[in-house]
Amino acid sequence: MQVKWASHHRQGTGELTFLAMRGLLLWCASNPWLATHVPTWGFVRRAVRRFMPGEDVDTALEAAVEFKPKGIGAVFTRLGENIIDLGEAASVVEHYESVLDAARAAGVNPEISVKPTQLGLDIDAAAALANLNRLADAAAKAKGFMWIDMEGSAYTDATLDLYSKVRWKHSEVGVCLQAYLHRTAKDVGRLTQTSAAIRLVKGAYAEPADRAFTAKRDVDANYLALAVVMLTEVKRGKLRLVLGTHDVKLVRWIAQFGLALGIEREQIEVAMLYGIRTDELARLAAEGHRVVDLIAYGSAWYPWYVRRLAERPANVLFVARQMLG
Ligand code: FAD
């Protein structure tokens, strides 16, 4: 009995340490001083390479072409968020239009993933909507797809509103939902009243306990429950569901449930981030799942990269090793 108590106690301490490290790293992700200085440090720039093939789009395209023989597709995302000038948003739109064409020319299925605050949401929601509509048109023309990322919970309502408006005219558009938010079950119910495309992730931002589950096991349980509910909509042909996670055990449970419902394996789609568990992604592709690797690039990598560290604080050791040489 005592041994059992001790092991539970250790597990609790481990989770607390994880949560403390995660909180600290997410604070670093939004700290303006660190955001200006850290990207100039050589050892951090070297460490970032683990999660992105390079800063320019050509290296991202090359990585996507290399994935093709493994049956892994690609989604392109140019890093950047919370822009403060609509001119910048316009150049982001032009950039993505050229990426959709370039991906098609390279023989890669043209899929992009965009952040509303990179398209002007902080400045003018109508301008962000116009930018998203323009990109959705370009994705449709390229026979591709556009995903709308989900940012911190201050943006959830506005992002879902943008998604609904863009999706109304374009079927090649999907949105990301976060399993750590208490509200997500309701959002799934609302979004699946009409045909939808949803990428389900656990959630990457610092959120207060009144809005989000904080314990990992609760987030995982909610992810499983939401996916199971959504599979019934996939079965009815009303939903494109992508599991955006590296949690392969969870993917396998969800797949088992989906197969039991009579859903084809390729309809249980999986997306992972570049540099994380690519071998598992290739294995899932070989088994018949449609899989993609989300390839990030660009110079504005600081907040995005620190969120990757927060997901697995042990990654900080990798950064430290780069510092030591
Ligand atoms: P976890 O339980 O955190 O991880 C499972 C296992 O995967 C870990 O044990 C570890 O082995 C491995 N792993 C996970 N993360 C890392 C890492 N950083 N480094 C090394 N190994 C790791 N979040 C949003 O809030 N909004 C979005 O729009 C969004 N889009 C995403 C799109 C895709 C395709 C993916 C894969 C994730 C996205 N995320 C997004 C991030 C997501 O919310 C999680 O923070 C992230 O995926 C880590 O959770 P996990 O599901 O992989 O599960």
Tab-separated table of C-alpha atoms and ligand atoms in Angstrom:
chain	number	residue	atom	x	y	z
A	1	MET	CA	0.000	0.000	0.000
A	2	GLN	CA	2.821	2.341	0.975
A	3	VAL	CA	4.658	1.575	-2.280
A	4	LYS	CA	1.504	2.400	-4.249
A	5	TRP	CA	1.138	5.724	-2.440
A	6	ALA	CA	4.787	6.556	-3.110
A	7	SER	CA	4.467	5.934	-6.836
A	8	HIS	CA	1.295	8.047	-7.089
A	9	HIS	CA	3.044	10.758	-5.143
A	10	ARG	CA	6.016	10.667	-7.569
A	11	GLN	CA	3.671	10.833	-10.551
A	12	GLY	CA	1.969	13.872	-9.048
A	13	THR	CA	5.292	15.634	-8.496
A	14	GLY	CA	6.334	14.845	-12.093
A	15	GLU	CA	3.145	16.342	-13.446
A	16	LEU	CA	3.549	19.431	-11.263
A	17	THR	CA	7.123	19.928	-12.513
A	18	PHE	CA	5.887	19.513	-16.101
A	19	LEU	CA	3.117	22.070	-15.558
A	20	ALA	CA	5.530	24.538	-13.923
A	21	MET	CA	8.035	24.193	-16.801
A	22	ARG	CA	5.216	24.459	-19.354
A	23	GLY	CA	3.918	27.618	-17.658
A	24	LEU	CA	7.376	29.184	-17.556
A	25	LEU	CA	8.072	28.388	-21.206
A	26	LEU	CA	4.669	29.705	-22.334
A	27	TRP	CA	5.420	32.920	-20.416
A	28	CYS	CA	8.746	33.107	-22.312
A	29	ALA	CA	6.832	32.583	-25.604
A	30	SER	CA	4.917	35.829	-25.079
A	31	ASN	CA	7.726	37.923	-23.536
A	32	PRO	CA	8.635	40.821	-25.895
A	33	TRP	CA	12.260	41.208	-24.643
A	34	LEU	CA	13.014	37.528	-25.172
A	35	ALA	CA	11.229	37.608	-28.549
A	36	THR	CA	13.648	40.328	-29.726
A	37	HIS	CA	16.866	38.892	-28.305
A	38	VAL	CA	16.656	35.077	-28.308
A	39	PRO	CA	16.369	34.716	-32.127
A	40	THR	CA	19.817	36.329	-32.473
A	41	TRP	CA	21.503	33.634	-30.356
A	42	GLY	CA	23.338	31.170	-32.601
A	43	PHE	CA	22.788	28.075	-30.452
A	44	VAL	CA	19.010	28.655	-30.399
A	45	ARG	CA	18.991	29.146	-34.183
A	46	ARG	CA	20.782	25.783	-34.487
A	47	ALA	CA	18.284	24.100	-32.129
A	48	VAL	CA	15.288	25.435	-34.103
A	49	ARG	CA	16.436	23.432	-37.134
A	50	ARG	CA	15.071	20.339	-35.443
A	51	PHE	CA	11.507	21.624	-35.991
A	52	MET	CA	11.850	23.433	-39.323
A	53	PRO	CA	13.887	22.549	-42.397
A	54	GLY	CA	14.801	26.200	-43.004
A	55	GLU	CA	13.514	29.757	-42.933
A	56	ASP	CA	12.654	30.047	-46.641
A	57	VAL	CA	9.765	28.426	-48.469
A	58	ASP	CA	12.040	26.576	-50.911
A	59	THR	CA	13.477	24.411	-48.134
A	60	ALA	CA	9.929	23.668	-46.971
A	61	LEU	CA	8.974	22.624	-50.501
A	62	GLU	CA	12.080	20.425	-50.760
A	63	ALA	CA	11.164	18.729	-47.463
A	64	ALA	CA	7.626	18.140	-48.787
A	65	VAL	CA	8.961	16.536	-51.975
A	66	GLU	CA	11.183	14.245	-49.856
A	67	PHE	CA	8.139	13.112	-47.849
A	68	LYS	CA	6.226	12.012	-50.947
A	69	PRO	CA	7.790	8.528	-51.395
A	70	LYS	CA	6.880	7.755	-47.763
A	71	GLY	CA	3.225	8.515	-48.471
A	72	ILE	CA	3.372	11.649	-46.308
A	73	GLY	CA	1.681	14.807	-47.592
A	74	ALA	CA	2.508	18.348	-46.484
A	75	VAL	CA	0.816	21.421	-45.062
A	76	PHE	CA	2.764	24.675	-45.305
A	77	THR	CA	2.712	27.375	-42.677
A	78	ARG	CA	4.709	30.590	-42.714
A	79	LEU	CA	5.431	31.577	-39.137
A	80	GLY	CA	4.166	34.913	-37.865
A	81	GLU	CA	1.323	36.124	-35.646
A	82	ASN	CA	-0.260	39.275	-34.181
A	83	ILE	CA	0.829	41.528	-37.026
A	84	ILE	CA	0.180	45.239	-36.472
A	85	ASP	CA	-0.009	46.483	-40.065
A	86	LEU	CA	-2.549	45.423	-42.699
A	87	GLY	CA	0.100	45.901	-45.405
A	88	GLU	CA	1.965	43.006	-43.801
A	89	ALA	CA	-1.199	40.888	-43.938
A	90	ALA	CA	-1.547	41.654	-47.652
A	91	SER	CA	1.985	40.406	-48.286
A	92	VAL	CA	1.238	37.233	-46.281
A	93	VAL	CA	-1.762	36.614	-48.583
A	94	GLU	CA	0.372	37.114	-51.701
A	95	HIS	CA	2.998	34.818	-50.271
A	96	TYR	CA	0.518	31.994	-49.626
A	97	GLU	CA	-0.987	32.405	-53.098
A	98	SER	CA	2.456	31.794	-54.557
A	99	VAL	CA	3.017	28.816	-52.208
A	100	LEU	CA	-0.197	27.140	-53.391
A	101	ASP	CA	1.008	27.455	-56.997
A	102	ALA	CA	4.565	26.377	-56.172
A	103	ALA	CA	3.379	23.294	-54.270
A	104	ARG	CA	1.183	22.275	-57.168
A	105	ALA	CA	4.069	22.774	-59.604
A	106	ALA	CA	6.288	20.606	-57.356
A	107	GLY	CA	3.701	17.811	-57.444
A	108	VAL	CA	2.740	18.274	-53.802
A	109	ASN	CA	-0.911	18.565	-52.726
A	110	PRO	CA	-1.259	22.294	-51.985
A	111	GLU	CA	-2.387	22.668	-48.356
A	112	ILE	CA	-1.703	25.680	-46.169
A	113	SER	CA	-2.396	26.504	-42.519
A	114	VAL	CA	-2.864	30.155	-41.594
A	115	LYS	CA	-3.218	32.180	-38.412
A	116	PRO	CA	-6.051	34.775	-38.272
A	117	THR	CA	-3.819	37.254	-36.385
A	118	GLN	CA	-1.251	36.963	-39.192
A	119	LEU	CA	-4.000	38.072	-41.577
A	120	GLY	CA	-5.035	41.139	-39.583
A	121	LEU	CA	-7.572	39.909	-36.991
A	122	ASP	CA	-6.136	42.171	-34.239
A	123	ILE	CA	-6.581	45.221	-36.450
A	124	ASP	CA	-9.777	44.682	-38.447
A	125	ALA	CA	-11.881	41.494	-38.491
A	126	ALA	CA	-13.445	42.449	-41.844
A	127	ALA	CA	-9.994	42.743	-43.413
A	128	ALA	CA	-9.000	39.356	-41.947
A	129	LEU	CA	-12.180	37.862	-43.431
A	130	ALA	CA	-11.431	39.356	-46.858
A	131	ASN	CA	-7.888	37.944	-46.677
A	132	LEU	CA	-9.156	34.487	-45.723
A	133	ASN	CA	-11.737	34.538	-48.519
A	134	ARG	CA	-9.035	35.463	-51.007
A	135	LEU	CA	-6.837	32.595	-49.812
A	136	ALA	CA	-9.761	30.162	-49.857
A	137	ASP	CA	-10.387	31.145	-53.501
A	138	ALA	CA	-6.704	30.515	-54.282
A	139	ALA	CA	-6.773	27.137	-52.471
A	140	ALA	CA	-9.870	26.103	-54.451
A	141	LYS	CA	-8.249	27.190	-57.723
A	142	ALA	CA	-5.127	25.170	-56.911
A	143	LYS	CA	-7.326	22.170	-55.925
A	144	GLY	CA	-5.820	22.419	-52.472
A	145	PHE	CA	-7.021	23.144	-48.950
A	146	MET	CA	-6.725	25.892	-46.350
A	147	TRP	CA	-6.676	25.260	-42.605
A	148	ILE	CA	-7.341	28.044	-40.103
A	149	ASP	CA	-5.129	27.668	-37.019
A	150	MET	CA	-6.605	28.224	-33.569
A	151	GLU	CA	-4.697	30.691	-31.380
A	152	GLY	CA	-5.223	31.620	-27.694
A	153	SER	CA	-8.783	31.502	-26.260
A	154	ALA	CA	-9.215	35.286	-26.630
A	155	TYR	CA	-9.524	34.550	-30.357
A	156	THR	CA	-11.718	31.422	-30.330
A	157	ASP	CA	-15.071	33.135	-30.990
A	158	ALA	CA	-13.663	35.435	-33.670
A	159	THR	CA	-11.819	32.560	-35.363
A	160	LEU	CA	-14.903	30.321	-35.445
A	161	ASP	CA	-16.913	33.228	-36.814
A	162	LEU	CA	-14.334	33.731	-39.591
A	163	TYR	CA	-14.293	30.005	-40.331
A	164	SER	CA	-18.111	29.810	-40.594
A	165	LYS	CA	-18.236	32.782	-42.949
A	166	VAL	CA	-15.438	31.477	-45.203
A	167	ARG	CA	-16.673	27.870	-45.120
A	168	TRP	CA	-20.144	29.022	-46.194
A	169	LYS	CA	-18.705	29.768	-49.634
A	170	HIS	CA	-15.754	27.343	-49.745
A	171	SER	CA	-15.711	23.633	-48.957
A	172	GLU	CA	-11.887	23.513	-49.098
A	173	VAL	CA	-11.540	25.213	-45.710
A	174	GLY	CA	-11.155	23.724	-42.233
A	175	VAL	CA	-10.550	24.967	-38.709
A	176	CYS	CA	-8.499	23.764	-35.772
A	177	LEU	CA	-10.223	23.008	-32.441
A	178	GLN	CA	-8.418	22.513	-29.128
A	179	ALA	CA	-9.342	19.616	-26.825
A	180	TYR	CA	-8.022	21.420	-23.724
A	181	LEU	CA	-10.829	24.017	-23.868
A	182	HIS	CA	-14.003	23.232	-21.889
A	183	ARG	CA	-16.098	24.837	-24.642
A	184	THR	CA	-14.911	22.589	-27.484
A	185	ALA	CA	-17.652	19.934	-27.119
A	186	LYS	CA	-20.234	22.682	-27.716
A	187	ASP	CA	-18.242	24.068	-30.664
A	188	VAL	CA	-18.101	20.607	-32.251
A	189	GLY	CA	-21.880	20.276	-31.878
A	190	ARG	CA	-22.430	23.658	-33.522
A	191	LEU	CA	-19.901	23.274	-36.348
A	192	THR	CA	-21.120	19.807	-37.334
A	193	GLN	CA	-24.696	21.006	-37.852
A	194	THR	CA	-23.504	21.696	-41.401
A	195	SER	CA	-20.684	20.016	-43.337
A	196	ALA	CA	-17.327	20.820	-41.729
A	197	ALA	CA	-13.583	20.151	-41.681
A	198	ILE	CA	-11.924	20.050	-38.264
A	199	ARG	CA	-8.338	19.469	-37.185
A	200	LEU	CA	-8.445	18.363	-33.573
A	201	VAL	CA	-5.392	19.240	-31.441
A	202	LYS	CA	-4.766	19.233	-27.694
A	203	GLY	CA	-3.914	22.969	-27.515
A	204	ALA	CA	-0.643	24.865	-27.247
A	205	TYR	CA	-1.301	28.124	-25.341
A	206	ALA	CA	-1.312	29.181	-21.681
A	207	GLU	CA	-4.985	29.095	-20.630
A	208	PRO	CA	-6.626	29.685	-17.235
A	209	ALA	CA	-8.267	26.758	-15.404
A	210	ASP	CA	-11.766	28.221	-15.847
A	211	ARG	CA	-11.401	27.866	-19.618
A	212	ALA	CA	-9.191	24.821	-20.087
A	213	PHE	CA	-8.333	21.462	-18.539
A	214	THR	CA	-4.914	21.776	-16.970
A	215	ALA	CA	-4.096	18.123	-16.169
A	216	LYS	CA	-2.731	16.206	-19.156
A	217	ARG	CA	-4.897	13.148	-18.466
A	218	ASP	CA	-8.054	15.328	-18.619
A	219	VAL	CA	-6.965	16.872	-21.927
A	220	ASP	CA	-6.248	13.395	-23.325
A	221	ALA	CA	-9.634	12.070	-22.116
A	222	ASN	CA	-11.452	15.022	-23.680
A	223	TYR	CA	-9.526	14.547	-26.937
A	224	LEU	CA	-10.647	10.920	-27.075
A	225	ALA	CA	-14.272	11.769	-26.255
A	226	LEU	CA	-14.417	14.570	-28.854
A	227	ALA	CA	-12.837	12.380	-31.547
A	228	VAL	CA	-15.309	9.582	-30.876
A	229	VAL	CA	-18.250	11.993	-31.195
A	230	MET	CA	-16.779	13.418	-34.394
A	231	LEU	CA	-16.251	9.966	-35.934
A	232	THR	CA	-20.011	9.507	-36.063
A	233	GLU	CA	-20.165	12.677	-38.210
A	234	VAL	CA	-17.346	11.323	-40.406
A	235	LYS	CA	-19.392	8.156	-40.835
A	236	ARG	CA	-22.400	10.269	-41.919
A	237	GLY	CA	-20.166	11.952	-44.530
A	238	LYS	CA	-20.577	15.368	-42.905
A	239	LEU	CA	-17.105	15.878	-41.494
A	240	ARG	CA	-13.478	15.764	-42.586
A	241	LEU	CA	-11.595	14.998	-39.365
A	242	VAL	CA	-7.838	15.328	-38.991
A	243	LEU	CA	-6.187	14.198	-35.764
A	244	GLY	CA	-3.443	16.788	-35.207
A	245	THR	CA	-1.390	14.956	-32.614
A	246	HIS	CA	1.812	12.985	-32.057
A	247	ASP	CA	0.048	10.856	-29.453
A	248	VAL	CA	0.128	7.619	-31.437
A	249	LYS	CA	-1.535	5.566	-28.694
A	250	LEU	CA	-4.520	7.920	-28.790
A	251	VAL	CA	-4.606	7.785	-32.605
A	252	ARG	CA	-4.697	3.983	-32.473
A	253	TRP	CA	-7.597	3.930	-29.989
A	254	ILE	CA	-9.551	6.402	-32.134
A	255	ALA	CA	-8.768	4.438	-35.303
A	256	GLN	CA	-9.996	1.203	-33.703
A	257	PHE	CA	-13.257	2.890	-32.816
A	258	GLY	CA	-13.605	4.397	-36.317
A	259	LEU	CA	-12.925	1.074	-38.033
A	260	ALA	CA	-15.524	-0.593	-35.810
A	261	LEU	CA	-18.008	2.037	-37.041
A	262	GLY	CA	-17.173	1.043	-40.625
A	263	ILE	CA	-15.144	4.156	-41.492
A	264	GLU	CA	-12.350	3.682	-44.042
A	265	ARG	CA	-8.855	3.975	-42.578
A	266	GLU	CA	-7.900	6.759	-45.006
A	267	GLN	CA	-10.742	8.876	-43.582
A	268	ILE	CA	-9.070	8.789	-40.187
A	269	GLU	CA	-6.466	11.383	-41.085
A	270	VAL	CA	-3.419	12.256	-39.009
A	271	ALA	CA	-1.232	15.382	-39.033
A	272	MET	CA	2.024	15.891	-37.164
A	273	LEU	CA	4.587	18.685	-36.961
A	274	TYR	CA	7.871	18.592	-38.873
A	275	GLY	CA	10.646	16.959	-36.871
A	276	ILE	CA	8.392	15.082	-34.436
A	277	ARG	CA	7.682	11.338	-34.746
A	278	THR	CA	8.009	11.251	-38.544
A	279	ASP	CA	8.726	7.504	-38.378
A	280	GLU	CA	5.347	6.935	-36.704
A	281	LEU	CA	3.670	9.124	-39.321
A	282	ALA	CA	5.211	7.011	-42.098
A	283	ARG	CA	3.997	3.861	-40.326
A	284	LEU	CA	0.443	5.232	-40.137
A	285	ALA	CA	0.654	6.114	-43.869
A	286	ALA	CA	1.777	2.566	-44.677
A	287	GLU	CA	-1.230	1.237	-42.745
A	288	GLY	CA	-3.573	3.273	-44.967
A	289	HIS	CA	-4.238	6.508	-43.066
A	290	ARG	CA	-4.061	9.787	-44.976
A	291	VAL	CA	-1.239	11.620	-43.241
A	292	VAL	CA	0.426	15.028	-43.529
A	293	ASP	CA	3.391	16.721	-41.949
A	294	LEU	CA	2.918	20.388	-41.113
A	295	ILE	CA	6.057	22.165	-42.300
A	296	ALA	CA	6.723	25.559	-40.742
A	297	TYR	CA	9.195	28.087	-42.127
A	298	GLY	CA	9.937	31.806	-41.918
A	299	SER	CA	11.983	34.073	-39.692
A	300	ALA	CA	9.270	34.806	-37.071
A	301	TRP	CA	9.763	31.464	-35.344
A	302	TYR	CA	10.366	32.549	-31.724
A	303	PRO	CA	6.878	32.188	-30.081
A	304	TRP	CA	6.038	29.127	-32.163
A	305	TYR	CA	9.332	27.441	-31.269
A	306	VAL	CA	8.990	28.124	-27.537
A	307	ARG	CA	5.490	26.575	-27.637
A	308	ARG	CA	7.163	23.442	-29.083
A	309	LEU	CA	9.576	23.447	-26.117
A	310	ALA	CA	6.654	23.827	-23.714
A	311	GLU	CA	4.972	20.726	-25.155
A	312	ARG	CA	7.953	18.682	-24.105
A	313	PRO	CA	10.156	20.573	-21.634
A	314	ALA	CA	12.858	17.902	-22.111
A	315	ASN	CA	13.463	19.659	-25.458
A	316	VAL	CA	15.179	22.403	-23.459
A	317	LEU	CA	18.038	19.940	-22.872
A	318	PHE	CA	18.479	19.747	-26.636
A	319	VAL	CA	18.825	23.549	-26.746
A	320	ALA	CA	21.332	23.387	-23.888
A	321	ARG	CA	23.393	20.810	-25.797
A	322	GLN	CA	23.550	23.219	-28.779
A	323	MET	CA	24.833	25.910	-26.392
A	324	LEU	CA	27.628	23.631	-25.181
A	325	GLY	CA	28.736	23.020	-28.744
B	1	FAD	P1	1.386	15.137	-26.287
B	1	FAD	O1	0.742	14.261	-25.292
B	1	FAD	O2	1.878	16.467	-25.856
B	1	FAD	O3	2.580	14.375	-26.986
B	1	FAD	C1	2.545	13.009	-27.330
B	1	FAD	C2	3.977	12.584	-27.610
B	1	FAD	O4	4.432	13.228	-28.820
B	1	FAD	C3	4.976	13.019	-26.535
B	1	FAD	O5	5.070	12.062	-25.525
B	1	FAD	C4	6.256	13.184	-27.323
B	1	FAD	O6	6.870	11.935	-27.511
B	1	FAD	C5	5.771	13.674	-28.665
B	1	FAD	N1	5.801	15.164	-28.713
B	1	FAD	C6	4.744	16.008	-28.624
B	1	FAD	N2	5.133	17.296	-28.736
B	1	FAD	C7	6.479	17.242	-28.886
B	1	FAD	C8	7.474	18.230	-29.085
B	1	FAD	N3	7.178	19.543	-29.126
B	1	FAD	N4	8.763	17.823	-29.206
B	1	FAD	C9	9.093	16.512	-29.184
B	1	FAD	N5	8.191	15.520	-29.015
B	1	FAD	C10	6.911	15.882	-28.890
B	1	FAD	N6	-2.118	23.940	-31.281
B	1	FAD	C11	-2.946	24.998	-31.225
B	1	FAD	O7	-3.238	25.493	-30.137
B	1	FAD	N7	-3.465	25.542	-32.381
B	1	FAD	C12	-3.214	24.990	-33.616
B	1	FAD	O8	-3.703	25.511	-34.628
B	1	FAD	C13	-2.391	23.846	-33.677
B	1	FAD	N8	-2.129	23.245	-34.857
B	1	FAD	C14	-1.461	22.049	-34.869
B	1	FAD	C15	-1.339	21.339	-36.061
B	1	FAD	C16	-0.740	20.097	-36.064
B	1	FAD	C17	-0.641	19.324	-37.349
B	1	FAD	C18	-0.221	19.541	-34.851
B	1	FAD	C19	0.423	18.186	-34.824
B	1	FAD	C20	-0.302	20.261	-33.685
B	1	FAD	C21	-0.897	21.514	-33.673
B	1	FAD	N9	-1.011	22.246	-32.489
B	1	FAD	C22	-1.826	23.348	-32.466
B	1	FAD	C23	-0.228	21.868	-31.287
B	1	FAD	C24	-1.025	20.984	-30.341
B	1	FAD	O9	-2.031	21.750	-29.698
B	1	FAD	C25	-0.130	20.353	-29.238
B	1	FAD	O10	0.434	21.381	-28.481
B	1	FAD	C26	0.989	19.486	-29.765
B	1	FAD	O11	0.579	18.718	-30.861
B	1	FAD	C27	1.506	18.524	-28.663
B	1	FAD	O12	0.486	17.683	-28.241
B	1	FAD	P2	0.299	16.159	-28.755
B	1	FAD	O13	-1.089	16.045	-29.252
B	1	FAD	O14	1.333	15.803	-29.725
B	1	FAD	O15	0.327	15.278	-27.461
